[in-house]
Amino acid sequence: MDHHESAELHEPVDGVELAQLSSGELMSVQYFRIAPGASVPMHSHRHEQAGYVFDGDLTFVLADESEVVVSAGDSYTFQGNESHAAENRGKDPVVGIDVFSPPRTDPPWADE
């Protein structure tokens, strides 16, 4: 068993903080905090992604330009290679976790 006592936050784009909570051979768990007005650019990745929002309202923009709002208490899933962006259009931070399979350590949009 691996035990992690603390996770280091990093900010790959302005207003988006991530922390790798735990990672194994088949999945990883990541904390996120997205400040009001901040966004994650459109991207895709090979990983399946399942998430849960603890606080706030997060707007996902999909490849067809449709939008889905997930709020505190909501969960969501993206299939591998499904393009999406995320925007915090609210006045409060959005806080949640994502689970990726296979594990993902660095988001593909971090260098953009």
CSV table of N, CA, C and O in Angstrom, one decimal:
chain,number,residue,atom,x,y,z
A,1,MET,N,0.8,-1.2,0.0
A,1,MET,CA,0.0,0.0,0.0
A,1,MET,C,0.9,1.2,0.0
A,1,MET,O,1.9,1.3,0.7
A,2,ASP,N,0.5,2.2,-0.8
A,2,ASP,CA,1.2,3.5,-0.8
A,2,ASP,C,0.3,4.5,0.0
A,2,ASP,O,-0.9,4.5,-0.1
A,3,HIS,N,0.9,5.3,0.9
A,3,HIS,CA,0.2,6.3,1.7
A,3,HIS,C,0.8,7.6,1.4
A,3,HIS,O,2.0,7.8,1.5
A,4,HIS,N,-0.1,8.6,1.1
A,4,HIS,CA,0.4,9.9,0.8
A,4,HIS,C,-0.2,10.9,1.8
A,4,HIS,O,-1.4,11.0,1.9
A,5,GLU,N,0.6,11.6,2.5
A,5,GLU,CA,0.2,12.5,3.6
A,5,GLU,C,-0.2,13.9,3.1
A,5,GLU,O,-1.0,14.6,3.6
A,6,SER,N,0.5,14.3,2.0
A,6,SER,CA,0.1,15.7,1.5
A,6,SER,C,0.4,15.7,0.0
A,6,SER,O,1.2,14.8,-0.5
A,7,ALA,N,-0.2,16.6,-0.7
A,7,ALA,CA,0.0,16.7,-2.1
A,7,ALA,C,0.4,18.1,-2.5
A,7,ALA,O,-0.1,19.1,-1.9
A,8,GLU,N,1.3,18.2,-3.4
A,8,GLU,CA,1.8,19.5,-3.8
A,8,GLU,C,1.0,20.1,-4.9
A,8,GLU,O,0.7,19.5,-5.9
A,9,LEU,N,0.5,21.3,-4.7
A,9,LEU,CA,-0.3,22.0,-5.7
A,9,LEU,C,0.6,22.7,-6.7
A,9,LEU,O,1.7,23.1,-6.4
A,10,HIS,N,0.2,22.6,-8.0
A,10,HIS,CA,0.8,23.4,-9.0
A,10,HIS,C,-0.2,24.0,-9.9
A,10,HIS,O,-1.4,23.6,-9.9
A,11,GLU,N,0.2,25.1,-10.6
A,11,GLU,CA,-0.8,25.9,-11.4
A,11,GLU,C,-0.3,25.9,-12.9
A,11,GLU,O,0.4,26.7,-13.3
A,12,PRO,N,-0.8,24.9,-13.6
A,12,PRO,CA,-0.4,24.7,-15.0
A,12,PRO,C,-0.8,25.9,-16.0
A,12,PRO,O,-0.2,26.2,-16.9
A,13,VAL,N,-2.0,26.5,-15.6
A,13,VAL,CA,-2.5,27.7,-16.3
A,13,VAL,C,-3.0,28.6,-15.3
A,13,VAL,O,-3.4,28.1,-14.2
A,14,ASP,N,-3.1,29.9,-15.6
A,14,ASP,CA,-3.6,30.9,-14.6
A,14,ASP,C,-4.9,30.5,-14.0
A,14,ASP,O,-5.9,30.2,-14.7
A,15,GLY,N,-5.0,30.4,-12.7
A,15,GLY,CA,-6.2,30.2,-12.0
A,15,GLY,C,-6.7,28.7,-11.9
A,15,GLY,O,-7.7,28.4,-11.3
A,16,VAL,N,-5.9,27.8,-12.4
A,16,VAL,CA,-6.2,26.4,-12.3
A,16,VAL,C,-5.1,25.7,-11.5
A,16,VAL,O,-3.9,25.6,-11.9
A,17,GLU,N,-5.5,25.2,-10.3
A,17,GLU,CA,-4.5,24.5,-9.5
A,17,GLU,C,-4.8,23.0,-9.5
A,17,GLU,O,-6.0,22.6,-9.4
A,18,LEU,N,-3.8,22.2,-9.6
A,18,LEU,CA,-3.9,20.7,-9.6
A,18,LEU,C,-3.0,20.1,-8.5
A,18,LEU,O,-1.9,20.7,-8.3
A,19,ALA,N,-3.4,19.0,-8.0
A,19,ALA,CA,-2.5,18.2,-7.1
A,19,ALA,C,-2.8,16.7,-7.4
A,19,ALA,O,-3.9,16.3,-7.4
A,20,GLN,N,-1.7,16.0,-7.6
A,20,GLN,CA,-1.8,14.6,-7.8
A,20,GLN,C,-1.9,14.0,-6.4
A,20,GLN,O,-1.0,14.1,-5.6
A,21,LEU,N,-3.1,13.4,-6.1
A,21,LEU,CA,-3.3,12.8,-4.8
A,21,LEU,C,-2.8,11.4,-4.6
A,21,LEU,O,-2.2,11.1,-3.6
A,22,SER,N,-2.9,10.6,-5.7
A,22,SER,CA,-2.5,9.3,-5.6
A,22,SER,C,-2.4,8.7,-7.0
A,22,SER,O,-3.2,9.1,-7.9
A,23,SER,N,-1.5,7.7,-7.2
A,23,SER,CA,-1.4,7.1,-8.6
A,23,SER,C,-1.0,5.7,-8.4
A,23,SER,O,-0.1,5.4,-7.6
A,24,GLY,N,-1.6,4.8,-9.2
A,24,GLY,CA,-1.2,3.4,-9.2
A,24,GLY,C,-0.9,3.0,-10.6
A,24,GLY,O,-0.7,3.8,-11.5
A,25,GLU,N,-1.0,1.7,-10.8
A,25,GLU,CA,-0.7,1.2,-12.2
A,25,GLU,C,-1.8,1.4,-13.1
A,25,GLU,O,-1.6,1.5,-14.3
A,26,LEU,N,-3.1,1.5,-12.6
A,26,LEU,CA,-4.2,1.6,-13.5
A,26,LEU,C,-5.0,2.9,-13.5
A,26,LEU,O,-5.9,3.1,-14.3
A,27,MET,N,-4.8,3.7,-12.4
A,27,MET,CA,-5.5,4.9,-12.3
A,27,MET,C,-4.7,5.9,-11.5
A,27,MET,O,-3.8,5.6,-10.8
A,28,SER,N,-5.2,7.2,-11.6
A,28,SER,CA,-4.6,8.2,-10.7
A,28,SER,C,-5.8,9.1,-10.3
A,28,SER,O,-6.8,9.2,-10.9
A,29,VAL,N,-5.6,9.8,-9.1
A,29,VAL,CA,-6.6,10.7,-8.6
A,29,VAL,C,-6.0,12.1,-8.4
A,29,VAL,O,-4.9,12.2,-7.9
A,30,GLN,N,-6.7,13.0,-8.9
A,30,GLN,CA,-6.2,14.4,-9.0
A,30,GLN,C,-7.2,15.4,-8.4
A,30,GLN,O,-8.4,15.3,-8.7
A,31,TYR,N,-6.7,16.3,-7.5
A,31,TYR,CA,-7.5,17.4,-7.0
A,31,TYR,C,-7.4,18.5,-7.9
A,31,TYR,O,-6.4,18.8,-8.5
A,32,PHE,N,-8.5,19.3,-8.1
A,32,PHE,CA,-8.5,20.5,-8.8
A,32,PHE,C,-9.2,21.6,-8.1
A,32,PHE,O,-10.2,21.4,-7.4
A,33,ARG,N,-8.7,22.8,-8.4
A,33,ARG,CA,-9.4,24.1,-7.9
A,33,ARG,C,-9.3,25.1,-9.1
A,33,ARG,O,-8.2,25.4,-9.5
A,34,ILE,N,-10.4,25.5,-9.6
A,34,ILE,CA,-10.5,26.5,-10.7
A,34,ILE,C,-11.1,27.8,-10.2
A,34,ILE,O,-12.2,27.8,-9.8
A,35,ALA,N,-10.3,28.8,-10.3
A,35,ALA,CA,-10.7,30.1,-9.8
A,35,ALA,C,-11.8,30.7,-10.7
A,35,ALA,O,-11.9,30.4,-11.9
A,36,PRO,N,-12.6,31.6,-10.2
A,36,PRO,CA,-13.6,32.3,-11.0
A,36,PRO,C,-12.9,33.0,-12.2
A,36,PRO,O,-11.9,33.6,-12.1
A,37,GLY,N,-13.5,32.8,-13.4
A,37,GLY,CA,-13.0,33.3,-14.6
A,37,GLY,C,-11.9,32.5,-15.3
A,37,GLY,O,-11.5,32.8,-16.4
A,38,ALA,N,-11.4,31.5,-14.6
A,38,ALA,CA,-10.3,30.7,-15.1
A,38,ALA,C,-10.9,29.6,-16.0
A,38,ALA,O,-12.0,29.2,-15.9
A,39,SER,N,-10.0,29.0,-16.9
A,39,SER,CA,-10.5,28.0,-17.8
A,39,SER,C,-9.4,27.0,-18.2
A,39,SER,O,-8.2,27.4,-18.1
A,40,VAL,N,-9.8,25.8,-18.5
A,40,VAL,CA,-8.9,24.8,-19.1
A,40,VAL,C,-9.2,24.8,-20.5
A,40,VAL,O,-10.3,24.6,-20.9
A,41,PRO,N,-8.2,24.9,-21.4
A,41,PRO,CA,-8.4,24.9,-22.8
A,41,PRO,C,-8.9,23.6,-23.4
A,41,PRO,O,-8.8,22.6,-22.8
A,42,MET,N,-9.5,23.7,-24.6
A,42,MET,CA,-10.0,22.5,-25.3
A,42,MET,C,-8.8,21.5,-25.4
A,42,MET,O,-7.7,21.9,-25.8
A,43,HIS,N,-9.1,20.3,-25.1
A,43,HIS,CA,-8.1,19.2,-25.2
A,43,HIS,C,-8.7,17.9,-25.2
A,43,HIS,O,-9.9,17.7,-24.9
A,44,SER,N,-7.9,16.9,-25.5
A,44,SER,CA,-8.4,15.5,-25.4
A,44,SER,C,-7.2,14.7,-24.9
A,44,SER,O,-6.0,15.1,-24.9
A,45,HIS,N,-7.4,13.5,-24.4
A,45,HIS,CA,-6.4,12.6,-23.9
A,45,HIS,C,-6.9,11.2,-23.9
A,45,HIS,O,-8.1,11.0,-24.0
A,46,ARG,N,-5.9,10.3,-23.9
A,46,ARG,CA,-6.3,8.9,-24.1
A,46,ARG,C,-7.0,8.3,-22.9
A,46,ARG,O,-7.6,7.2,-22.9
A,47,HIS,N,-6.9,9.0,-21.8
A,47,HIS,CA,-7.4,8.5,-20.5
A,47,HIS,C,-8.9,8.7,-20.4
A,47,HIS,O,-9.5,9.7,-20.8
A,48,GLU,N,-9.6,7.7,-19.8
A,48,GLU,CA,-11.0,7.9,-19.3
A,48,GLU,C,-10.8,8.8,-18.1
A,48,GLU,O,-9.9,8.7,-17.3
A,49,GLN,N,-11.9,9.6,-17.9
A,49,GLN,CA,-11.8,10.6,-16.8
A,49,GLN,C,-13.2,10.6,-16.2
A,49,GLN,O,-14.2,10.9,-16.8
A,50,ALA,N,-13.2,10.4,-14.9
A,50,ALA,CA,-14.4,10.5,-14.1
A,50,ALA,C,-14.1,11.5,-13.0
A,50,ALA,O,-13.1,11.5,-12.4
A,51,GLY,N,-15.1,12.4,-12.7
A,51,GLY,CA,-14.9,13.4,-11.7
A,51,GLY,C,-16.1,13.7,-10.9
A,51,GLY,O,-17.2,13.2,-11.1
A,52,TYR,N,-15.8,14.4,-9.8
A,52,TYR,CA,-16.9,14.8,-8.9
A,52,TYR,C,-16.6,16.3,-8.4
A,52,TYR,O,-15.4,16.6,-8.2
A,53,VAL,N,-17.6,17.1,-8.4
A,53,VAL,CA,-17.5,18.5,-8.0
A,53,VAL,C,-18.0,18.6,-6.6
A,53,VAL,O,-19.1,18.3,-6.2
A,54,PHE,N,-17.1,19.1,-5.7
A,54,PHE,CA,-17.5,19.4,-4.3
A,54,PHE,C,-18.1,20.8,-4.1
A,54,PHE,O,-19.0,20.9,-3.3
A,55,ASP,N,-17.5,21.8,-4.8
A,55,ASP,CA,-18.0,23.1,-4.6
A,55,ASP,C,-18.0,23.8,-6.0
A,55,ASP,O,-17.1,23.6,-6.8
A,56,GLY,N,-19.0,24.7,-6.2
A,56,GLY,CA,-19.0,25.6,-7.4
A,56,GLY,C,-19.8,25.0,-8.5
A,56,GLY,O,-20.4,23.9,-8.4
A,57,ASP,N,-19.7,25.7,-9.7
A,57,ASP,CA,-20.4,25.3,-10.9
A,57,ASP,C,-19.3,25.3,-12.0
A,57,ASP,O,-18.7,26.4,-12.2
A,58,LEU,N,-19.1,24.2,-12.7
A,58,LEU,CA,-18.2,24.1,-13.8
A,58,LEU,C,-18.9,23.9,-15.1
A,58,LEU,O,-19.7,23.0,-15.2
A,59,THR,N,-18.5,24.7,-16.1
A,59,THR,CA,-19.1,24.6,-17.4
A,59,THR,C,-18.1,23.8,-18.3
A,59,THR,O,-17.0,24.3,-18.6
A,60,PHE,N,-18.6,22.6,-18.8
A,60,PHE,CA,-17.8,21.9,-19.8
A,60,PHE,C,-18.2,22.3,-21.2
A,60,PHE,O,-19.4,22.4,-21.4
A,61,VAL,N,-17.3,22.6,-22.1
A,61,VAL,CA,-17.6,22.9,-23.5
A,61,VAL,C,-17.1,21.7,-24.3
A,61,VAL,O,-15.9,21.3,-24.1
A,62,LEU,N,-18.0,21.1,-25.0
A,62,LEU,CA,-17.6,19.9,-25.8
A,62,LEU,C,-17.2,20.2,-27.2
A,62,LEU,O,-17.4,21.4,-27.7
A,63,ALA,N,-16.7,19.3,-27.9
A,63,ALA,CA,-16.2,19.5,-29.3
A,63,ALA,C,-17.2,20.0,-30.2
A,63,ALA,O,-16.9,20.8,-31.1
A,64,ASP,N,-18.5,19.7,-30.0
A,64,ASP,CA,-19.6,20.2,-30.9
A,64,ASP,C,-20.1,21.5,-30.4
A,64,ASP,O,-21.1,22.0,-30.9
A,65,GLU,N,-19.4,22.1,-29.5
A,65,GLU,CA,-19.7,23.5,-28.9
A,65,GLU,C,-20.9,23.4,-28.0
A,65,GLU,O,-21.3,24.5,-27.5
A,66,SER,N,-21.4,22.3,-27.7
A,66,SER,CA,-22.5,22.2,-26.7
A,66,SER,C,-21.9,22.4,-25.3
A,66,SER,O,-20.6,22.2,-25.1
A,67,GLU,N,-22.7,22.7,-24.3
A,67,GLU,CA,-22.2,23.0,-23.0
A,67,GLU,C,-23.0,22.2,-22.0
A,67,GLU,O,-24.2,22.0,-22.1
A,68,VAL,N,-22.2,21.7,-20.9
A,68,VAL,CA,-22.9,21.0,-19.8
A,68,VAL,C,-22.3,21.6,-18.5
A,68,VAL,O,-21.1,21.7,-18.3
A,69,VAL,N,-23.3,22.0,-17.7
A,69,VAL,CA,-22.9,22.6,-16.4
A,69,VAL,C,-23.0,21.5,-15.3
A,69,VAL,O,-24.0,20.8,-15.2
A,70,VAL,N,-21.9,21.3,-14.6
A,70,VAL,CA,-21.9,20.4,-13.4
A,70,VAL,C,-21.7,21.2,-12.2
A,70,VAL,O,-20.9,22.2,-12.1
A,71,SER,N,-22.5,20.9,-11.2
A,71,SER,CA,-22.5,21.7,-9.9
A,71,SER,C,-22.1,20.8,-8.8
A,71,SER,O,-22.0,19.6,-8.9
A,72,ALA,N,-21.9,21.5,-7.6
A,72,ALA,CA,-21.6,20.7,-6.4
A,72,ALA,C,-22.5,19.6,-6.2
A,72,ALA,O,-23.7,19.7,-6.3
A,73,GLY,N,-21.9,18.4,-6.0
A,73,GLY,CA,-22.7,17.2,-5.8
A,73,GLY,C,-22.8,16.4,-7.1
A,73,GLY,O,-23.3,15.2,-7.1
A,74,ASP,N,-22.4,16.9,-8.3
A,74,ASP,CA,-22.6,16.3,-9.6
A,74,ASP,C,-21.3,15.5,-9.9
A,74,ASP,O,-20.2,15.9,-9.5
A,75,SER,N,-21.4,14.4,-10.6
A,75,SER,CA,-20.3,13.7,-11.2
A,75,SER,C,-20.4,13.6,-12.7
A,75,SER,O,-21.4,13.9,-13.3
A,76,TYR,N,-19.3,13.2,-13.3
A,76,TYR,CA,-19.3,13.2,-14.8
A,76,TYR,C,-18.2,12.2,-15.3
A,76,TYR,O,-17.3,11.8,-14.5
A,77,THR,N,-18.3,11.8,-16.5
A,77,THR,CA,-17.4,10.9,-17.1
A,77,THR,C,-17.1,11.3,-18.6
A,77,THR,O,-18.0,11.7,-19.3
A,78,PHE,N,-15.8,11.3,-19.0
A,78,PHE,CA,-15.4,11.5,-20.3
A,78,PHE,C,-14.7,10.2,-20.8
A,78,PHE,O,-13.9,9.7,-20.1
A,79,GLN,N,-15.0,9.8,-22.0
A,79,GLN,CA,-14.3,8.7,-22.6
A,79,GLN,C,-13.0,9.1,-23.1
A,79,GLN,O,-12.7,10.3,-23.3
A,80,GLY,N,-12.1,8.2,-23.3
A,80,GLY,CA,-10.8,8.6,-23.8
A,80,GLY,C,-10.9,9.2,-25.2
A,80,GLY,O,-11.8,8.9,-25.9
A,81,ASN,N,-10.1,10.3,-25.4
A,81,ASN,CA,-10.1,11.0,-26.7
A,81,ASN,C,-11.3,11.8,-26.9
A,81,ASN,O,-11.5,12.3,-28.1
A,82,GLU,N,-12.1,12.1,-25.9
A,82,GLU,CA,-13.3,12.9,-26.0
A,82,GLU,C,-12.9,14.4,-25.7
A,82,GLU,O,-12.5,14.7,-24.6
A,83,SER,N,-12.9,15.3,-26.7
A,83,SER,CA,-12.5,16.6,-26.6
A,83,SER,C,-13.4,17.4,-25.6
A,83,SER,O,-14.6,17.3,-25.7
A,84,HIS,N,-12.8,18.2,-24.8
A,84,HIS,CA,-13.5,19.1,-23.8
A,84,HIS,C,-12.7,20.2,-23.3
A,84,HIS,O,-11.5,20.1,-23.3
A,85,ALA,N,-13.3,21.2,-22.9
A,85,ALA,CA,-12.7,22.4,-22.2
A,85,ALA,C,-13.6,22.6,-20.9
A,85,ALA,O,-14.7,22.0,-20.8
A,86,ALA,N,-13.0,23.3,-20.0
A,86,ALA,CA,-13.7,23.6,-18.7
A,86,ALA,C,-13.6,25.1,-18.3
A,86,ALA,O,-12.5,25.6,-18.4
A,87,GLU,N,-14.7,25.7,-17.9
A,87,GLU,CA,-14.7,27.1,-17.6
A,87,GLU,C,-15.4,27.3,-16.3
A,87,GLU,O,-16.5,26.8,-16.1
A,88,ASN,N,-14.8,28.2,-15.4
A,88,ASN,CA,-15.5,28.6,-14.2
A,88,ASN,C,-16.1,30.0,-14.5
A,88,ASN,O,-15.4,31.0,-14.5
A,89,ARG,N,-17.4,30.0,-14.8
A,89,ARG,CA,-18.1,31.3,-15.1
A,89,ARG,C,-18.7,31.9,-13.9
A,89,ARG,O,-19.4,32.9,-14.0
A,90,GLY,N,-18.6,31.2,-12.8
A,90,GLY,CA,-19.2,31.7,-11.5
A,90,GLY,C,-18.4,32.7,-10.7
A,90,GLY,O,-17.3,33.1,-11.2
A,91,LYS,N,-18.9,33.0,-9.6
A,91,LYS,CA,-18.2,33.9,-8.7
A,91,LYS,C,-17.4,33.2,-7.6
A,91,LYS,O,-16.7,33.8,-6.8
A,92,ASP,N,-17.5,31.9,-7.5
A,92,ASP,CA,-16.8,31.1,-6.5
A,92,ASP,C,-15.9,30.1,-7.1
A,92,ASP,O,-16.2,29.6,-8.3
A,93,PRO,N,-14.9,29.7,-6.4
A,93,PRO,CA,-14.0,28.6,-7.0
A,93,PRO,C,-14.7,27.3,-7.2
A,93,PRO,O,-15.7,27.0,-6.4
A,94,VAL,N,-14.3,26.5,-8.1
A,94,VAL,CA,-14.8,25.2,-8.4
A,94,VAL,C,-13.7,24.2,-7.8
A,94,VAL,O,-12.6,24.4,-8.1
A,95,VAL,N,-14.2,23.3,-6.9
A,95,VAL,CA,-13.3,22.4,-6.3
A,95,VAL,C,-13.8,21.0,-6.6
A,95,VAL,O,-15.0,20.7,-6.4
A,96,GLY,N,-12.9,20.0,-6.9
A,96,GLY,CA,-13.3,18.7,-7.2
A,96,GLY,C,-12.2,17.7,-7.3
A,96,GLY,O,-11.0,18.1,-7.1
A,97,ILE,N,-12.5,16.5,-7.7
A,97,ILE,CA,-11.4,15.5,-8.0
A,97,ILE,C,-11.7,14.8,-9.3
A,97,ILE,O,-12.9,14.8,-9.8
A,98,ASP,N,-10.7,14.4,-10.0
A,98,ASP,CA,-10.8,13.6,-11.2
A,98,ASP,C,-10.0,12.3,-11.0
A,98,ASP,O,-9.0,12.3,-10.3
A,99,VAL,N,-10.5,11.2,-11.6
A,99,VAL,CA,-9.9,9.9,-11.6
A,99,VAL,C,-9.6,9.6,-13.1
A,99,VAL,O,-10.5,9.7,-13.9
A,100,PHE,N,-8.3,9.3,-13.4
A,100,PHE,CA,-7.9,9.0,-14.7
A,100,PHE,C,-7.4,7.6,-14.8
A,100,PHE,O,-6.7,7.1,-14.0
A,101,SER,N,-7.8,6.9,-15.9
A,101,SER,CA,-7.4,5.6,-16.2
A,101,SER,C,-7.1,5.5,-17.7
A,101,SER,O,-7.9,5.7,-18.5
A,102,PRO,N,-5.8,5.1,-18.1
A,102,PRO,CA,-4.7,4.8,-17.2
A,102,PRO,C,-4.2,6.1,-16.5
A,102,PRO,O,-4.8,7.2,-16.8
A,103,PRO,N,-3.3,6.0,-15.6
A,103,PRO,CA,-2.9,7.2,-14.8
A,103,PRO,C,-2.4,8.3,-15.7
A,103,PRO,O,-1.8,8.1,-16.7
A,104,ARG,N,-2.7,9.5,-15.2
A,104,ARG,CA,-2.2,10.7,-15.9
A,104,ARG,C,-1.5,11.6,-14.9
A,104,ARG,O,-2.0,11.9,-13.8
A,105,THR,N,-0.2,12.0,-15.2
A,105,THR,CA,0.5,12.8,-14.3
A,105,THR,C,0.5,14.3,-14.7
A,105,THR,O,0.3,15.2,-13.9
A,106,ASP,N,0.7,14.5,-16.0
A,106,ASP,CA,0.8,15.9,-16.4
A,106,ASP,C,-0.3,16.1,-17.5
A,106,ASP,O,-0.4,15.4,-18.5
A,107,PRO,N,-1.1,17.2,-17.3
A,107,PRO,CA,-2.2,17.4,-18.3
A,107,PRO,C,-1.6,17.8,-19.6
A,107,PRO,O,-0.6,18.6,-19.6
A,108,PRO,N,-2.2,17.4,-20.7
A,108,PRO,CA,-1.6,17.8,-22.0
A,108,PRO,C,-1.7,19.2,-22.3
A,108,PRO,O,-1.0,19.7,-23.2
A,109,TRP,N,-2.5,20.0,-21.6
A,109,TRP,CA,-2.7,21.4,-21.9
A,109,TRP,C,-1.8,22.3,-21.0
A,109,TRP,O,-1.8,23.5,-21.1
A,110,ALA,N,-1.0,21.7,-20.2
A,110,ALA,CA,-0.2,22.5,-19.2
A,110,ALA,C,0.8,23.3,-19.9
A,110,ALA,O,1.2,24.4,-19.4
A,111,ASP,N,1.3,22.9,-21.1
A,111,ASP,CA,2.4,23.7,-21.7
A,111,ASP,C,1.8,24.7,-22.7
A,111,ASP,O,2.6,25.4,-23.4
A,112,GLU,N,0.5,24.8,-22.9
A,112,GLU,CA,-0.1,25.7,-23.9
A,112,GLU,C,0.0,27.1,-23.5
A,112,GLU,O,0.0,27.4,-22.3
